Tab-separated table of C-alpha atoms in Angstrom:
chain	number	residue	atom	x	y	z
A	1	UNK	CA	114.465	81.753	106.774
A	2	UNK	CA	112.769	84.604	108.116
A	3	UNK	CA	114.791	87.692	107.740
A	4	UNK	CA	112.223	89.955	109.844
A	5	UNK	CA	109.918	88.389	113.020
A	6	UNK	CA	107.273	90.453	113.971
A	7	UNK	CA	105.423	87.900	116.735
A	8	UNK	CA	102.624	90.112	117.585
A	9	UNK	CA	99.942	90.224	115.252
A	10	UNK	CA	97.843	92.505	116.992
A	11	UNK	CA	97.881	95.000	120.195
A	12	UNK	CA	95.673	97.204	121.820
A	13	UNK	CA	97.032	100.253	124.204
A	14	UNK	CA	94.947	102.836	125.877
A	15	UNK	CA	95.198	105.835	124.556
A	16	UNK	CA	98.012	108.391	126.434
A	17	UNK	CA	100.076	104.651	127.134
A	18	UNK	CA	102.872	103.633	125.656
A	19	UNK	CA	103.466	100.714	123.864
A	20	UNK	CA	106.231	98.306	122.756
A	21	UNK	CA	106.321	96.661	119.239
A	22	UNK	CA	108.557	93.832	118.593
A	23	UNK	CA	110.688	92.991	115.996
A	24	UNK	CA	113.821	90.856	115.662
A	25	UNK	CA	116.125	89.700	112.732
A	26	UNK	CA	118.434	87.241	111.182
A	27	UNK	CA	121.776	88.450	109.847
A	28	UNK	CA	125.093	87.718	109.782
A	29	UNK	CA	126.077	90.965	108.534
A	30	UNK	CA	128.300	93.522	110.701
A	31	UNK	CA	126.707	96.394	108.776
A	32	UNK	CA	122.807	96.872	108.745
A	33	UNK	CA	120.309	99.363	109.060
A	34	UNK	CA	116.871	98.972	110.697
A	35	UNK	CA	113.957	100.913	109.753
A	36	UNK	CA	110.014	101.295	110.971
A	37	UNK	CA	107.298	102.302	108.930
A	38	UNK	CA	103.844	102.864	109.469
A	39	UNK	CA	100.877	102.023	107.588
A	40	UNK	CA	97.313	103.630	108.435
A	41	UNK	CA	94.552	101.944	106.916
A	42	UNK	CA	94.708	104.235	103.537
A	43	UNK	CA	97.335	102.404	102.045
A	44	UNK	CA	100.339	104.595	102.619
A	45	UNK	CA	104.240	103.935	103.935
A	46	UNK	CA	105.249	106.148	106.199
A	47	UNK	CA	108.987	106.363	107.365
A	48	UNK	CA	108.989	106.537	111.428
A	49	UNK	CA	113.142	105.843	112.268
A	50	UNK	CA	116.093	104.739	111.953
A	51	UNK	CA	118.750	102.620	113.642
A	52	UNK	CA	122.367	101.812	112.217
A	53	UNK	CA	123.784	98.918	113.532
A	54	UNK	CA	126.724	100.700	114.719
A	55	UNK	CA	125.038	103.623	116.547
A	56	UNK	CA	126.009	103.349	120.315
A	57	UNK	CA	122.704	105.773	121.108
A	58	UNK	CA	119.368	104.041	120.705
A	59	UNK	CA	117.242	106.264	118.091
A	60	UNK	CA	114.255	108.786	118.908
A	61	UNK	CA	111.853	110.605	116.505
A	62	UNK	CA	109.592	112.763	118.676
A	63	UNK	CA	107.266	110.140	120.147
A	64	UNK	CA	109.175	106.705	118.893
A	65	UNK	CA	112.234	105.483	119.940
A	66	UNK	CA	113.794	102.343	119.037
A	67	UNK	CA	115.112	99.962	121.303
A	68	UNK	CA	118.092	98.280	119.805
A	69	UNK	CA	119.340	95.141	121.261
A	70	UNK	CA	122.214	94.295	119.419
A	71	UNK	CA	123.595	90.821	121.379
A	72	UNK	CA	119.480	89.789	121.233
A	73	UNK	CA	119.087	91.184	117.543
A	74	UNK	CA	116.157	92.888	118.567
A	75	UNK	CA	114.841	96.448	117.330
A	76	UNK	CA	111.931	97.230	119.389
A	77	UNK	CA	109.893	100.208	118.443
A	78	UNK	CA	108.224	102.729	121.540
A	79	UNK	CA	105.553	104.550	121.267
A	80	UNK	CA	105.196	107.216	123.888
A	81	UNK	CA	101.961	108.846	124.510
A	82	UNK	CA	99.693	106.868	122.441
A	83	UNK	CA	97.487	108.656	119.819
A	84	UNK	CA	94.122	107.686	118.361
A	85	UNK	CA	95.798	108.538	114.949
A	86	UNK	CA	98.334	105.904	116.014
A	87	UNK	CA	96.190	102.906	115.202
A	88	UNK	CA	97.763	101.365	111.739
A	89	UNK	CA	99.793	98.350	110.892
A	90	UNK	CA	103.409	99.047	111.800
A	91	UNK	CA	106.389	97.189	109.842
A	92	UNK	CA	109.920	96.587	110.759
A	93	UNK	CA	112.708	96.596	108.070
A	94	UNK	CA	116.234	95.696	107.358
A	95	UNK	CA	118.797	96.464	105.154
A	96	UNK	CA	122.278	94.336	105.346
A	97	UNK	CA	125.323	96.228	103.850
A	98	UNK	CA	126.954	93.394	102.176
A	99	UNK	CA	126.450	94.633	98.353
A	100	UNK	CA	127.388	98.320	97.657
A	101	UNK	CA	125.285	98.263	94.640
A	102	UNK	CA	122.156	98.743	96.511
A	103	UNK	CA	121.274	96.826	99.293
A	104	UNK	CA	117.608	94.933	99.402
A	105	UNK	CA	115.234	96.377	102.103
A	106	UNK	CA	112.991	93.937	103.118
A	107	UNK	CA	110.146	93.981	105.613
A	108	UNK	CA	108.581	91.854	108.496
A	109	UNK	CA	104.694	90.475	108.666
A	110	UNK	CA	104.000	93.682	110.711
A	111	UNK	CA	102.198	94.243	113.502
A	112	UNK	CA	98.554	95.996	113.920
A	113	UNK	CA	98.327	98.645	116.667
A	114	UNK	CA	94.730	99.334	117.959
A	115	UNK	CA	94.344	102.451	119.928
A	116	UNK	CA	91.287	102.668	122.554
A	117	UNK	CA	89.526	105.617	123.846
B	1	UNK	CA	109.395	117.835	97.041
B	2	UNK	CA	106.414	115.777	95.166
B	3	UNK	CA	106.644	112.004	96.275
B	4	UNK	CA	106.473	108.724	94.437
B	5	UNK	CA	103.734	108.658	91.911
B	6	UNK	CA	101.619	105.265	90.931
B	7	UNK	CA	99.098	104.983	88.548
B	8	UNK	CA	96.539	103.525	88.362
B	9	UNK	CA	95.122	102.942	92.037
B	10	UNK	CA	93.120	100.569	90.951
B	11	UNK	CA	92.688	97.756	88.313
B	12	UNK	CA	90.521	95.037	88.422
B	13	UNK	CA	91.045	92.136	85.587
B	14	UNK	CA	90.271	88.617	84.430
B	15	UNK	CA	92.720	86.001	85.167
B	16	UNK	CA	94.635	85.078	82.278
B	17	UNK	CA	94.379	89.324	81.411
B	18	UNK	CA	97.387	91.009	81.304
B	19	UNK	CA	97.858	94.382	83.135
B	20	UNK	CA	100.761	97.031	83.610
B	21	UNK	CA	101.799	99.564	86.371
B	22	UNK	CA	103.291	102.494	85.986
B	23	UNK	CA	105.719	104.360	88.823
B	24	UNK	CA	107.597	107.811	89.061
B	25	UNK	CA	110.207	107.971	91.882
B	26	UNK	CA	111.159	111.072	93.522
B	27	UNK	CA	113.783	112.827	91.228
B	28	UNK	CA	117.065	112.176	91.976
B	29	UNK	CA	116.469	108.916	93.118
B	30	UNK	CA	118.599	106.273	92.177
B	31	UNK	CA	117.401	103.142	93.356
B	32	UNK	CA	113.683	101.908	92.795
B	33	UNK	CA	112.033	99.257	94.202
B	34	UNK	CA	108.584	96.988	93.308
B	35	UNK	CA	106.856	95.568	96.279
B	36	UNK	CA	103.368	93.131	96.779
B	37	UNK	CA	101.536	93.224	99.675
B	38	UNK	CA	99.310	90.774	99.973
B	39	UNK	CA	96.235	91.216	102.568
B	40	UNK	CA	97.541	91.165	105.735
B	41	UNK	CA	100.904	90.567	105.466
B	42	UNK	CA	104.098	92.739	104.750
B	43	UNK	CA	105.188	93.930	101.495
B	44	UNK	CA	107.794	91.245	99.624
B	45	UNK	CA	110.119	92.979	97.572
B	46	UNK	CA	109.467	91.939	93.542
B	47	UNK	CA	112.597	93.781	91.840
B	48	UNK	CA	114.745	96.126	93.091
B	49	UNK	CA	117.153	99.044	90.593
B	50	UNK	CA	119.826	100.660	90.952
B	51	UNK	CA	119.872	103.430	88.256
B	52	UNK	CA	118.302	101.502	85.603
B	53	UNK	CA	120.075	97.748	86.319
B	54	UNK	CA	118.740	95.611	88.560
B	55	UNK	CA	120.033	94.979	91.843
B	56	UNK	CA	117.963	92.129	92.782
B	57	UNK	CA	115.051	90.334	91.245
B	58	UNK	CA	114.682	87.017	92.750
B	59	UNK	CA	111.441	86.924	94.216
B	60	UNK	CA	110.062	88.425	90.955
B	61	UNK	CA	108.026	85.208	89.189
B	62	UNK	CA	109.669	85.811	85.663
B	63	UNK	CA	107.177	83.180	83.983
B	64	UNK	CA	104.937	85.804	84.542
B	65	UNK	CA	106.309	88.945	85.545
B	66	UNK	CA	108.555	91.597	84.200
B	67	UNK	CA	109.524	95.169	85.134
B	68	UNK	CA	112.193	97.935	83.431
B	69	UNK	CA	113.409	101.059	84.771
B	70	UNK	CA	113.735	103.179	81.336
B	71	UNK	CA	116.622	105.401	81.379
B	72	UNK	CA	116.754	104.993	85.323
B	73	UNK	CA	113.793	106.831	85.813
B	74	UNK	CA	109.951	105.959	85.526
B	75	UNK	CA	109.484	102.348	85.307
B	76	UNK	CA	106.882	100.065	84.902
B	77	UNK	CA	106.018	96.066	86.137
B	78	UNK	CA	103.743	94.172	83.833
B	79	UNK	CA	101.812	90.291	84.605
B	80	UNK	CA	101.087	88.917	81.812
B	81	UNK	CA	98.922	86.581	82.200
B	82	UNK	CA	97.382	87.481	85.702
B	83	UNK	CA	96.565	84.772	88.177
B	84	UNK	CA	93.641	85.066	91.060
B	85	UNK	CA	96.609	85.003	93.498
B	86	UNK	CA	98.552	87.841	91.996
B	87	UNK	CA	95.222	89.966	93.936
B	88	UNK	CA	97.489	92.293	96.099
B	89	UNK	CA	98.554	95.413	96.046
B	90	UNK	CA	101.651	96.359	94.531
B	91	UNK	CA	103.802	99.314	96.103
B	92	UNK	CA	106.621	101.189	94.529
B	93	UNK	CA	109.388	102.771	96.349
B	94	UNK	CA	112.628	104.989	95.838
B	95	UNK	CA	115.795	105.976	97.736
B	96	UNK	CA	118.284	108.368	96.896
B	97	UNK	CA	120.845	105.390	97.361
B	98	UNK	CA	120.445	101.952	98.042
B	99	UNK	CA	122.736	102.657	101.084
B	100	UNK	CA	122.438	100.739	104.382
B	101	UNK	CA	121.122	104.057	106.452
B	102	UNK	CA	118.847	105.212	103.347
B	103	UNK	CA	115.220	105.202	103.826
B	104	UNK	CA	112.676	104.630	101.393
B	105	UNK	CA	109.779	106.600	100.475
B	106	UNK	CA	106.873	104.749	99.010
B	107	UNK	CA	103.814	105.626	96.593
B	108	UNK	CA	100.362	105.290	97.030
B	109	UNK	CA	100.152	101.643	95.372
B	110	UNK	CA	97.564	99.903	93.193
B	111	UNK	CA	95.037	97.804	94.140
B	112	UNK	CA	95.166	94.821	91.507
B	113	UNK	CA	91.976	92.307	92.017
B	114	UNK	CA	92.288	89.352	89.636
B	115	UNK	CA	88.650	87.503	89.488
């Protein structure tokens, strides 16, 4: 089973808008962290936020903030303001805290933002 | 602070070919991670270390594919022998802990293309 959903393939949002990207999860785990990275079309991962699953406070970086849904298991990143330089694939991303060792982070399909003039 | 270094960026081989890839996480870094992204979709964790023992490999097609993590530093992933579908490219990551709240920082990847 899918650990990470990310349902929309593709968006488009005019530039200065913001925009909602989904993501949801599976896991039966009390203690998790979410993450969201960014990839622009050279290749790169690039660390946007984080949520813990116990943080009461939804997180914010700048221009993203994460919506966190905990009853819905949902982690739904904003994007305020929307930037030409915004347009990149955009990846959800889950740790579960069951093995102290070193706990697997593993990703969702992603989602492709496309940012009009 | 230099970041996770890959080489090479790019290899392109015959099927049946073997090939190797090399990655340097940030120093400090305990846990390291192998990831393939295939075209289009999101990366799929290979192996995972902690230090230099391995936390997780069981997405990692051992018929084919192996990867070390020499005194829990560099390490490298080899295929040996290469199939057209192993055409991705292959990221590697590092944390300073494989901790729920730790992020990961990734390299620049290589581009394999099997043909």
């Amino acid at each position: 089973a899918q650990k990470i959903t990310q349902t929309q393939p593709g968006m488009f949002v005019q530039e200065k808008e913001a925009v909602t990207l989904d993501c949801t999860y599976d896991t039966s785990d009390q203690s998790y962290g979410l993450f969201w990275y960014k990839q622009p079309s050279s290749g790169e991962m690039i660390f946007l936020i984080y949520q813990g699953s116990y943080d009461e406070q939804n997180a914010t970086e700048g221009r993203y903030s994460l919506n966190f849904q905990k009853a819905r298991k949902s982690a739904n990143l904003v994007i305020s303001a929307s930037q030409l330089g915004d347009s990149a694939m955009y990846f959800c991303a889950m740790r579960e805290g069951y093995n102290n060792a070193g706990n697997m982070l593993t990703f969702g399909g992603g989602t492709r933002l496309m940012v009009k003039p | 602070e230099a970041g996770v270094a890959q080489s090479p960026r790019y290899k392109i081989i015959e099927k049946r070919q073997s090939v190797a890839f090399w990655c340097n996480p940030i120093s400090g870094h305990a846990t390291l991670y192998w990831y393939q992204q295939i075209l289009g979709q999101g990366p799929k964790l290979l192996i995972q270390f902690q230090n230099n023992g391995v936390v997780d490999d069981s997405q990692l097609p051992k018929d084919r594919f192996s990867a070390e993590r020499l005194k829990g530093v560099d390490s490298t992933l080899k295929i040996q022998p290469a199939k057209l579908e192993d055409s991705a490219v292959y990221l590697c990551a590092s944390s300073l802990r494989g901790t729920m709240n730790t992020e990961a920082f990734f390299g620049q990847g290589t581009r394999l293309t099997v043909v």
